[in-house]
Short mmCIF file of C-alpha atoms in Angstrom, two decimals:
data_model
loop_
_atom_site.label_atom_id
_atom_site.label_comp_id
_atom_site.label_asym_id
_atom_site.label_seq_id
_atom_site.Cartn_x
_atom_site.Cartn_y
_atom_site.Cartn_z
CA MET D 1 49.25 -23.60 -19.70
CA LYS D 2 50.67 -21.56 -17.14
CA LYS D 3 54.24 -20.45 -17.48
CA THR D 4 57.03 -21.14 -14.99
CA SER D 5 60.58 -20.21 -15.03
CA THR D 6 63.23 -22.18 -15.84
CA THR D 7 65.50 -21.17 -13.74
CA TYR D 8 63.41 -22.48 -10.31
CA PRO D 9 63.90 -26.48 -10.24
CA VAL D 10 60.33 -27.13 -11.21
CA SER D 11 59.41 -29.05 -14.49
CA ALA D 12 56.57 -29.69 -16.02
CA ARG D 13 56.31 -33.15 -14.75
CA GLY D 14 57.66 -32.00 -11.55
CA PRO D 15 54.80 -31.79 -8.22
CA ALA D 16 52.04 -29.41 -9.30
CA ASP D 17 52.04 -26.10 -7.28
CA HIS D 18 49.32 -26.79 -5.03
CA GLU D 19 51.92 -30.17 -3.75
CA VAL D 20 54.88 -28.06 -3.12
CA ARG D 21 52.71 -25.43 -1.28
CA ASP D 22 51.22 -27.98 0.74
CA GLN D 23 54.53 -29.68 1.48
CA ILE D 24 56.21 -25.80 2.43
CA VAL D 25 53.17 -25.27 4.73
CA ALA D 26 53.43 -28.74 6.56
CA ALA D 27 57.28 -28.37 6.79
CA ALA D 28 56.74 -25.06 7.87
CA THR D 29 54.10 -25.87 10.76
CA GLU D 30 56.15 -28.68 12.31
CA HIS D 31 59.09 -26.06 12.06
CA PHE D 32 57.57 -22.77 13.52
CA SER D 33 55.42 -25.43 16.08
CA ARG D 34 59.21 -26.52 17.16
CA TYR D 35 61.09 -23.03 17.05
CA GLY D 36 58.49 -20.34 17.24
CA TYR D 37 57.06 -18.06 14.13
CA GLU D 38 58.56 -15.09 15.26
CA LYS D 39 62.49 -16.27 15.66
CA THR D 40 62.06 -18.47 12.32
CA THR D 41 63.61 -16.65 9.29
CA VAL D 42 62.78 -18.08 5.67
CA SER D 43 66.68 -19.08 5.28
CA ASP D 44 65.99 -21.27 8.68
CA LEU D 45 62.88 -23.23 7.48
CA ALA D 46 64.62 -23.29 3.63
CA LYS D 47 67.49 -25.07 5.37
CA ALA D 48 65.05 -27.22 7.02
CA ILE D 49 63.15 -28.28 4.70
CA GLY D 50 65.57 -28.85 2.29
CA PHE D 51 64.45 -26.34 -0.16
CA SER D 52 66.59 -23.11 -1.75
CA LYS D 53 65.29 -19.68 0.08
CA ALA D 54 64.47 -18.87 -4.16
CA TYR D 55 62.30 -21.69 -4.20
CA ILE D 56 60.14 -21.11 -1.38
CA TYR D 57 59.62 -17.61 -2.70
CA LYS D 58 58.70 -18.72 -5.82
CA PHE D 59 55.43 -20.36 -3.73
CA PHE D 60 55.44 -17.66 -1.01
CA GLU D 61 56.21 -14.06 -1.29
CA SER D 62 56.91 -13.90 2.52
CA LYS D 63 56.86 -15.53 5.97
CA GLN D 64 53.52 -14.00 6.72
CA ALA D 65 52.37 -15.67 3.45
CA ILE D 66 53.06 -18.98 5.16
CA GLY D 67 52.15 -17.76 8.47
CA GLU D 68 48.74 -16.88 6.36
CA MET D 69 48.27 -20.18 4.89
CA ILE D 70 49.26 -22.13 8.28
CA CYS D 71 46.47 -20.02 10.01
CA ALA D 72 43.82 -20.47 7.38
CA ASN D 73 44.29 -24.28 7.98
CA CYS D 74 43.56 -23.56 11.53
CA VAL D 75 40.80 -20.99 11.76
CA GLY D 76 39.31 -23.50 8.93
CA ARG D 77 39.19 -26.14 11.24
CA ILE D 78 37.79 -24.03 13.91
CA GLU D 79 35.07 -22.35 11.54
CA THR D 80 34.12 -26.15 10.72
CA GLU D 81 33.56 -27.24 14.39
CA ILE D 82 31.43 -24.24 14.78
CA ARG D 83 29.32 -25.03 11.42
CA ALA D 84 29.00 -28.33 12.80
CA ALA D 85 27.76 -27.39 16.17
CA ILE D 86 25.24 -25.21 14.43
CA ASP D 87 24.05 -27.47 12.16
CA GLN D 88 23.32 -30.21 15.18
CA ALA D 89 20.68 -28.09 16.74
CA ASP D 90 17.33 -27.88 15.45
CA ARG D 91 16.22 -24.41 16.96
CA PRO D 92 18.08 -21.36 16.70
CA PRO D 93 18.06 -20.50 20.43
CA GLU D 94 19.89 -23.95 20.30
CA LYS D 95 22.19 -23.15 17.54
CA LEU D 96 23.19 -20.08 19.34
CA ARG D 97 24.20 -21.79 22.42
CA ARG D 98 26.12 -24.32 20.76
CA MET D 99 27.93 -21.73 18.80
CA PHE D 100 28.98 -20.12 21.94
CA LYS D 101 30.05 -23.22 23.23
CA ALA D 102 31.91 -24.29 19.84
CA ILE D 103 33.27 -20.88 19.68
CA VAL D 104 34.86 -20.91 23.34
CA GLU D 105 36.06 -24.56 23.04
CA SER D 106 37.53 -25.17 19.55
CA SER D 107 39.85 -21.83 20.23
CA LEU D 108 41.07 -22.80 23.39
CA GLN D 109 41.80 -26.29 22.06
CA LEU D 110 43.90 -24.77 19.21
CA PHE D 111 45.49 -22.14 21.42
CA SER D 112 46.30 -23.92 24.14
CA GLN D 113 47.53 -27.32 22.66
CA ASP D 114 50.23 -25.67 20.93
CA ARG D 115 51.58 -22.21 22.02
CA LYS D 116 53.82 -22.16 18.80
CA LEU D 117 51.40 -21.95 16.52
CA TYR D 118 48.93 -19.67 18.83
CA GLU D 119 52.09 -17.12 18.30
CA ILE D 120 51.14 -17.21 14.42
CA ALA D 121 47.75 -16.52 15.75
CA ALA D 122 48.49 -13.85 17.61
CA SER D 123 50.71 -12.23 14.79
CA ALA D 124 47.50 -12.58 12.49
CA ALA D 125 45.34 -10.91 15.04
CA THR D 126 47.72 -8.15 16.06
CA GLU D 127 48.79 -7.29 12.46
CA ARG D 128 45.15 -7.88 11.22
CA TRP D 129 46.14 -10.14 8.42
CA GLN D 130 43.71 -11.03 5.84
CA VAL D 131 43.04 -14.24 7.64
CA THR D 132 42.02 -12.87 10.65
CA LEU D 133 39.73 -10.47 8.66
CA ALA D 134 38.33 -13.61 6.86
CA TYR D 135 37.56 -15.23 9.76
CA GLU D 136 35.96 -12.24 11.45
CA GLU D 137 33.83 -11.86 8.51
CA HIS D 138 32.99 -15.83 8.76
CA ILE D 139 31.87 -15.90 12.27
CA GLN D 140 29.75 -12.96 11.71
CA LYS D 141 27.99 -14.35 8.53
CA MET D 142 27.07 -17.77 10.70
CA LEU D 143 25.77 -15.63 13.30
CA ARG D 144 23.72 -13.35 10.77
CA GLU D 145 22.40 -16.79 9.59
CA VAL D 146 21.28 -18.20 12.95
CA LEU D 147 19.49 -14.69 13.85
CA GLN D 148 17.97 -14.41 10.54
CA GLU D 149 16.60 -18.16 10.83
CA GLY D 150 15.19 -17.24 14.83
CA ARG D 151 13.50 -14.20 13.39
CA GLN D 152 11.74 -16.47 11.01
CA THR D 153 10.79 -18.97 13.15
CA GLY D 154 9.63 -16.21 15.77
CA ASP D 155 12.22 -17.08 18.43
CA PHE D 156 13.98 -14.11 18.13
CA GLU D 157 12.61 -10.06 18.54
CA ARG D 158 12.67 -8.33 15.08
CA LYS D 159 12.65 -5.16 16.48
CA THR D 160 16.38 -4.22 16.74
CA PRO D 161 17.80 -3.78 13.04
CA LEU D 162 19.59 -7.03 12.29
CA ASP D 163 23.29 -6.02 11.71
CA GLU D 164 22.80 -4.00 15.05
CA THR D 165 22.10 -7.21 16.99
CA ALA D 166 24.62 -9.19 15.21
CA MET D 167 27.26 -6.64 15.90
CA SER D 168 26.26 -6.60 19.62
CA ILE D 169 26.15 -10.18 19.99
CA TYR D 170 29.75 -10.39 18.32
CA LEU D 171 31.25 -7.90 20.70
CA VAL D 172 30.24 -10.51 23.48
CA MET D 173 31.84 -13.38 21.35
CA ARG D 174 34.69 -11.41 20.47
CA PRO D 175 37.12 -12.28 23.84
CA TYR D 176 36.50 -15.77 23.30
CA LEU D 177 37.25 -15.68 19.50
CA ASN D 178 40.34 -13.30 19.21
CA PRO D 179 43.31 -15.12 20.39
CA LEU D 180 44.63 -11.89 21.91
CA LEU D 181 41.63 -11.81 24.24
CA LEU D 182 41.45 -15.17 24.81
CA GLN D 183 44.97 -15.55 26.47
CA HIS D 184 43.60 -13.44 29.10
CA SER D 185 40.09 -14.76 29.54
CA PHE D 186 40.97 -18.43 30.66
CA ASP D 187 39.50 -17.83 33.98
CA TYR D 188 36.16 -17.28 32.34
CA THR D 189 36.38 -20.28 29.70
CA GLU D 190 34.14 -22.50 31.64
CA GLN D 191 31.21 -20.25 33.01
CA ALA D 192 31.00 -17.99 29.92
CA PRO D 193 29.58 -19.94 27.24
CA ALA D 194 26.44 -20.77 29.61
CA LEU D 195 26.40 -17.38 30.98
CA LEU D 196 26.67 -15.33 27.99
CA SER D 197 24.43 -17.23 25.64
CA SER D 198 21.36 -17.02 28.11
CA LEU D 199 22.15 -13.33 28.31
CA VAL D 200 22.26 -13.32 24.79
CA LEU D 201 19.04 -15.27 24.47
CA ARG D 202 17.38 -13.08 27.12
CA SER D 203 18.15 -10.18 24.81
CA LEU D 204 16.90 -11.88 21.96
CA SER D 205 13.52 -12.89 23.46
CA PRO D 206 10.55 -11.51 21.00
CA MET I 1 52.02 6.05 71.09
CA LYS I 2 53.39 4.49 67.76
CA LYS I 3 57.07 2.75 68.37
CA THR I 4 59.44 3.77 65.48
CA SER I 5 63.24 2.60 65.20
CA THR I 6 65.48 5.30 65.61
CA THR I 7 67.72 3.96 62.88
CA TYR I 8 65.37 5.33 60.26
CA PRO I 9 65.27 9.43 59.93
CA VAL I 10 62.00 9.59 61.27
CA SER I 11 61.93 11.71 64.53
CA ALA I 12 58.49 12.03 66.65
CA ARG I 13 58.18 15.65 65.25
CA GLY I 14 59.18 14.73 61.61
CA PRO I 15 56.08 13.81 58.82
CA ALA I 16 52.99 11.68 59.83
CA ASP I 17 53.23 8.07 58.31
CA HIS I 18 50.86 8.65 56.08
CA GLU I 19 52.58 12.07 54.64
CA VAL I 20 55.79 10.08 53.88
CA ARG I 21 53.69 7.42 51.93
CA ASP I 22 52.10 10.05 49.80
CA GLN I 23 55.46 11.55 49.19
CA ILE I 24 56.91 8.67 47.87
CA VAL I 25 54.13 7.43 46.06
CA ALA I 26 53.76 10.89 44.22
CA ALA I 27 57.75 10.68 43.78
CA ALA I 28 57.26 6.76 42.45
CA THR I 29 54.61 7.70 39.98
CA GLU I 30 56.43 10.34 38.32
CA HIS I 31 59.48 8.00 38.15
CA PHE I 32 57.48 5.18 36.81
CA SER I 33 55.95 7.37 34.24
CA ARG I 34 59.11 8.54 32.90
CA TYR I 35 61.07 5.25 33.19
CA GLY I 36 58.62 2.45 33.54
CA TYR I 37 57.42 0.33 36.00
CA GLU I 38 59.02 -2.84 35.01
CA LYS I 39 62.57 -1.48 34.36
CA THR I 40 62.73 0.34 37.82
CA THR I 41 64.18 -0.78 40.97
CA VAL I 42 63.44 -0.03 44.64
CA SER I 43 67.28 1.55 44.42
CA ASP I 44 66.61 3.52 41.14
CA LEU I 45 63.36 5.04 43.02
CA ALA I 46 65.47 6.10 46.44
CA LYS I 47 68.25 7.84 44.57
CA ALA I 48 65.76 9.56 42.42
CA ILE I 49 63.59 10.84 45.49
CA GLY I 50 66.50 11.07 47.90
CA PHE I 51 65.52 8.62 50.34
CA SER I 52 67.82 5.61 51.42
CA LYS I 53 66.54 2.12 50.37
CA ALA I 54 65.61 1.01 53.85
CA TYR I 55 63.35 4.13 54.34
CA ILE I 56 61.52 3.58 51.72
CA TYR I 57 61.51 -0.28 52.89
CA LYS I 58 60.22 1.23 56.40
CA PHE I 59 57.09 2.25 54.48
CA PHE I 60 56.71 -0.19 51.54
CA GLU I 61 57.63 -3.73 51.73
CA SER I 62 58.23 -3.96 47.92
CA LYS I 63 58.37 -2.08 44.72
CA GLN I 64 54.67 -4.41 43.91
CA ALA I 65 53.53 -2.36 47.01
CA ILE I 66 54.20 1.13 45.58
CA GLY I 67 52.89 -0.21 42.68
CA GLU I 68 49.88 -0.99 44.17
CA MET I 69 49.41 2.20 46.10
CA ILE I 70 49.43 3.90 42.61
CA CYS I 71 47.02 1.53 40.75
CA ALA I 72 44.44 1.73 43.76
CA ASN I 73 44.78 5.91 43.43
CA CYS I 74 44.07 5.17 39.66
CA VAL I 75 41.21 2.89 40.01
CA GLY I 76 39.80 5.11 42.81
CA ARG I 77 39.86 7.79 39.93
CA ILE I 78 37.89 5.82 37.99
CA GLU I 79 35.52 4.11 40.65
CA THR I 80 34.38 7.87 41.47
CA GLU I 81 33.86 8.65 37.80
CA ILE I 82 31.57 5.54 37.41
CA ARG I 83 30.07 6.14 40.51
CA ALA I 84 29.31 10.00 39.27
CA ALA I 85 27.79 8.76 35.96
CA ILE I 86 25.67 6.12 37.89
CA ASP I 87 24.17 8.87 40.13
CA GLN I 88 23.59 11.34 37.36
CA ALA I 89 20.77 8.84 35.94
CA ASP I 90 17.46 8.93 37.96
CA ARG I 91 16.14 5.49 36.20
CA PRO I 92 18.05 2.24 36.69
CA PRO I 93 18.25 1.44 32.49
CA GLU I 94 20.03 4.89 32.08
CA LYS I 95 22.35 4.30 35.01
CA LEU I 96 23.40 0.98 33.50
CA ARG I 97 23.83 3.21 30.25
CA ARG I 98 25.89 5.60 31.62
CA MET I 99 28.00 3.08 33.78
CA PHE I 100 29.02 1.16 30.59
CA LYS I 101 29.99 4.41 28.89
CA ALA I 102 32.10 5.66 32.27
CA ILE I 103 33.77 2.43 32.41
CA VAL I 104 34.69 2.41 28.50
CA GLU I 105 35.99 6.52 29.02
CA SER I 106 37.37 6.20 32.09
CA SER I 107 39.66 3.34 31.44
CA LEU I 108 40.71 4.62 27.90
CA GLN I 109 41.45 8.28 29.37
CA LEU I 110 43.71 6.98 32.04
CA PHE I 111 45.60 3.89 29.92
CA SER I 112 46.19 5.90 26.63
CA GLN I 113 47.37 8.74 28.19
CA ASP I 114 50.41 7.24 30.09
CA ARG I 115 51.85 4.24 28.72
CA LYS I 116 53.96 4.04 31.71
CA LEU I 117 51.06 3.84 33.90
CA TYR I 118 49.22 1.47 31.99
CA GLU I 119 52.44 -0.86 32.38
CA ILE I 120 51.90 -0.61 36.21
CA ALA I 121 48.07 -1.32 35.83
CA ALA I 122 48.98 -4.37 33.23
CA SER I 123 51.21 -5.99 35.78
CA ALA I 124 48.29 -5.57 38.48
CA ALA I 125 45.93 -7.49 35.92
CA THR I 126 48.25 -10.28 34.89
CA GLU I 127 49.47 -10.68 38.51
CA ARG I 128 46.02 -10.31 40.00
CA TRP I 129 47.33 -7.60 42.43
CA GLN I 130 44.92 -7.27 45.46
CA VAL I 131 44.04 -3.76 44.00
CA THR I 132 42.72 -5.55 41.17
CA LEU I 133 40.56 -7.91 42.80
CA ALA I 134 39.11 -5.43 44.73
CA TYR I 135 38.33 -3.12 41.56
CA GLU I 136 36.67 -5.86 39.82
CA GLU I 137 35.01 -6.45 43.27
CA HIS I 138 33.88 -3.00 43.29
CA ILE I 139 32.62 -2.61 39.80
CA GLN I 140 30.42 -5.84 40.49
CA LYS I 141 29.23 -4.21 43.64
CA MET I 142 28.09 -1.14 41.96
CA LEU I 143 26.19 -3.50 38.96
CA ARG I 144 24.29 -5.21 41.53
CA GLU I 145 22.98 -2.22 42.88
CA VAL I 146 21.68 -0.89 39.56
CA LEU I 147 20.20 -4.15 39.23
CA GLN I 148 18.56 -4.72 42.38
CA GLU I 149 17.20 -0.96 42.12
CA GLY I 150 15.85 -1.83 38.59
CA ARG I 151 14.03 -4.57 39.81
CA GLN I 152 12.68 -2.85 42.51
CA THR I 153 11.32 -0.47 40.13
CA GLY I 154 10.05 -2.94 37.56
CA ASP I 155 12.41 -1.88 34.93
CA PHE I 156 14.09 -5.08 34.96
CA GLU I 157 13.03 -8.72 34.96
CA ARG I 158 13.53 -10.59 38.46
CA LYS I 159 13.16 -14.51 36.94
CA THR I 160 17.16 -14.69 36.44
CA PRO I 161 19.01 -15.07 39.70
CA LEU I 162 20.51 -12.15 40.26
CA ASP I 163 24.12 -13.29 40.99
CA GLU I 164 23.78 -14.82 36.90
CA THR I 165 22.39 -11.59 35.54
CA ALA I 166 25.26 -9.56 37.72
CA MET I 167 28.05 -12.25 36.44
CA SER I 168 27.09 -12.25 32.86
CA ILE I 169 26.80 -8.35 32.27
CA TYR I 170 30.15 -8.17 34.14
CA LEU I 171 31.60 -10.42 31.45
CA VAL I 172 29.91 -8.21 28.67
CA MET I 173 31.74 -5.21 30.41
CA ARG I 174 35.10 -7.13 31.24
CA PRO I 175 37.16 -6.40 27.68
CA TYR I 176 36.76 -2.90 28.64
CA LEU I 177 37.68 -2.62 32.42
CA ASN I 178 40.48 -5.19 32.13
CA PRO I 179 43.39 -3.55 30.74
CA LEU I 180 44.64 -6.41 29.13
CA LEU I 181 41.81 -7.02 26.96
CA LEU I 182 41.38 -3.09 26.61
CA GLN I 183 44.86 -2.98 24.67
CA HIS I 184 43.09 -4.96 22.14
CA SER I 185 39.53 -3.57 21.94
CA PHE I 186 40.39 -0.04 21.04
CA ASP I 187 38.93 -0.46 17.52
CA TYR I 188 35.60 -1.04 19.39
CA THR I 189 35.74 1.49 22.34
CA GLU I 190 33.25 3.90 20.16
CA GLN I 191 30.41 1.95 19.63
CA ALA I 192 30.71 -0.91 22.37
CA PRO I 193 28.79 1.08 25.22
CA ALA I 194 25.52 1.94 22.84
CA LEU I 195 25.81 -1.61 21.06
CA LEU I 196 26.37 -3.57 24.44
CA SER I 197 24.38 -1.65 27.03
CA SER I 198 21.22 -1.86 24.27
CA LEU I 199 21.76 -5.63 24.58
CA VAL I 200 22.66 -5.88 27.85
CA LEU I 201 18.91 -3.80 28.71
CA ARG I 202 16.83 -5.90 25.99
CA SER I 203 18.44 -8.78 28.37
CA LEU I 204 16.94 -7.25 31.10
CA SER I 205 13.17 -6.25 29.97
CA PRO I 206 10.49 -7.67 32.27
#
C-alpha cells in the first residue's frame, strides 16, 4: 500500500490520486485558457481551484508539470487523430497523404481555437519539455511504420536507408507539427498538405 | 534638373541624393545594430547621425523605409551568395544541392551574427514588407530556372507542372529562408541541407 503523508488533506477514503490529478488538470486547463499560462502562478491556481498550494504540490512538482499534463492531453488527441487518419487508408501512399493532411488539420484546429492553450504548447516546444520530445518521437514512429509497410508492399523505394528517408520526411512535416513554426505557416496550410505529400510520394517512388 | 526644396540643407553642389541615402542607411544600420530596430525612433536616429528629423524624412518616408533598405542590402548579399553557389555547379542536380546549402549557410550567418539586424529581418517577415515579398520572388525565380534547366538536360522529370514542383520545393526550403522559422530550426541546420536536397532530388528523378 502506498504511504501518504498525513499532513495533506488526503485520507485513505478520499478520492484516488489520479482523480485529484485529473481535477487539478481540468481546473488548470480552464484557468490557463482564461488567464494564460505564463502569467499564472501556482498560488493563483490554488486560489482559483480552492486547494492549498501545498496540496497541489503534492500532485505536481511545478507549474510546468501541470502544463506538461495539459499538453500531453492535447497531443494525445492529435496523435489519435493522425493514427485514425492513417488507419482509414488501405495503401501506404494514401496513408502518407492522410497523415500529412491530419497533421496540418489537427495542429491548426488545436492551436488556432485556443490562443491560451497554444501558449502552453509554445512553451513546451521552446523549452523542449518531455511531452514535446515524446510527441516528436511518436510522429516519427508512425511515419516509419507507414514507410516500412510501403517498402514491403513495393509502393516505396528501398534503396535509401529507412532512417534517412524518415528523417527527411519528418523535416518536411516539421513546420506544420511544431507550434512555433506553425504560427508562421498559416498562409500555406491550405496548399501544403497536397503539395508536400505529392513531392514526398514522388521521392518515394521505386 | 530635379527641383529640391530650399528649406532642407541640400544645395545643387551638395552630395547626390543616393549618397545621402547611403549615408543614412549606413548610420542607421550601425545604430539599429547597437540599440535595436523596434526601440529606435527616427528622432533617435536623427540625433545620432547629426541630421535633422525633417532632413531624414526628405529621403525616407518612415523608419520602416530605412529598415527596408537595410534589409534589401542584407538579402541582396544572400541572393548573391545563392546565385554564386548555383553558378559554381555544372549540372542541375548539383546546382540544387548547392542552392540548398547556400540558403541555409547564408541565412544562418546573417541572422546569427547580428541579433539586432535579425530583429529587422523578423519585422520584415512578420509584416510582409516589400523587401520580403521581393526576396521570396527572387528565390522562387532562381529555383524555377534550375528546374527548367534540369528538365531540358533530362536530369529532372517533366510530368509534374513546373509551378507545382517549384512551389512544393519552395515550401521545403522555407523553414531555412524565413527568419521567423529559421530561429526555431537551428537544431536541424546541419543535417537539413543534405537530407532535404536528397529527398527533393529523388522526387525529381525522371
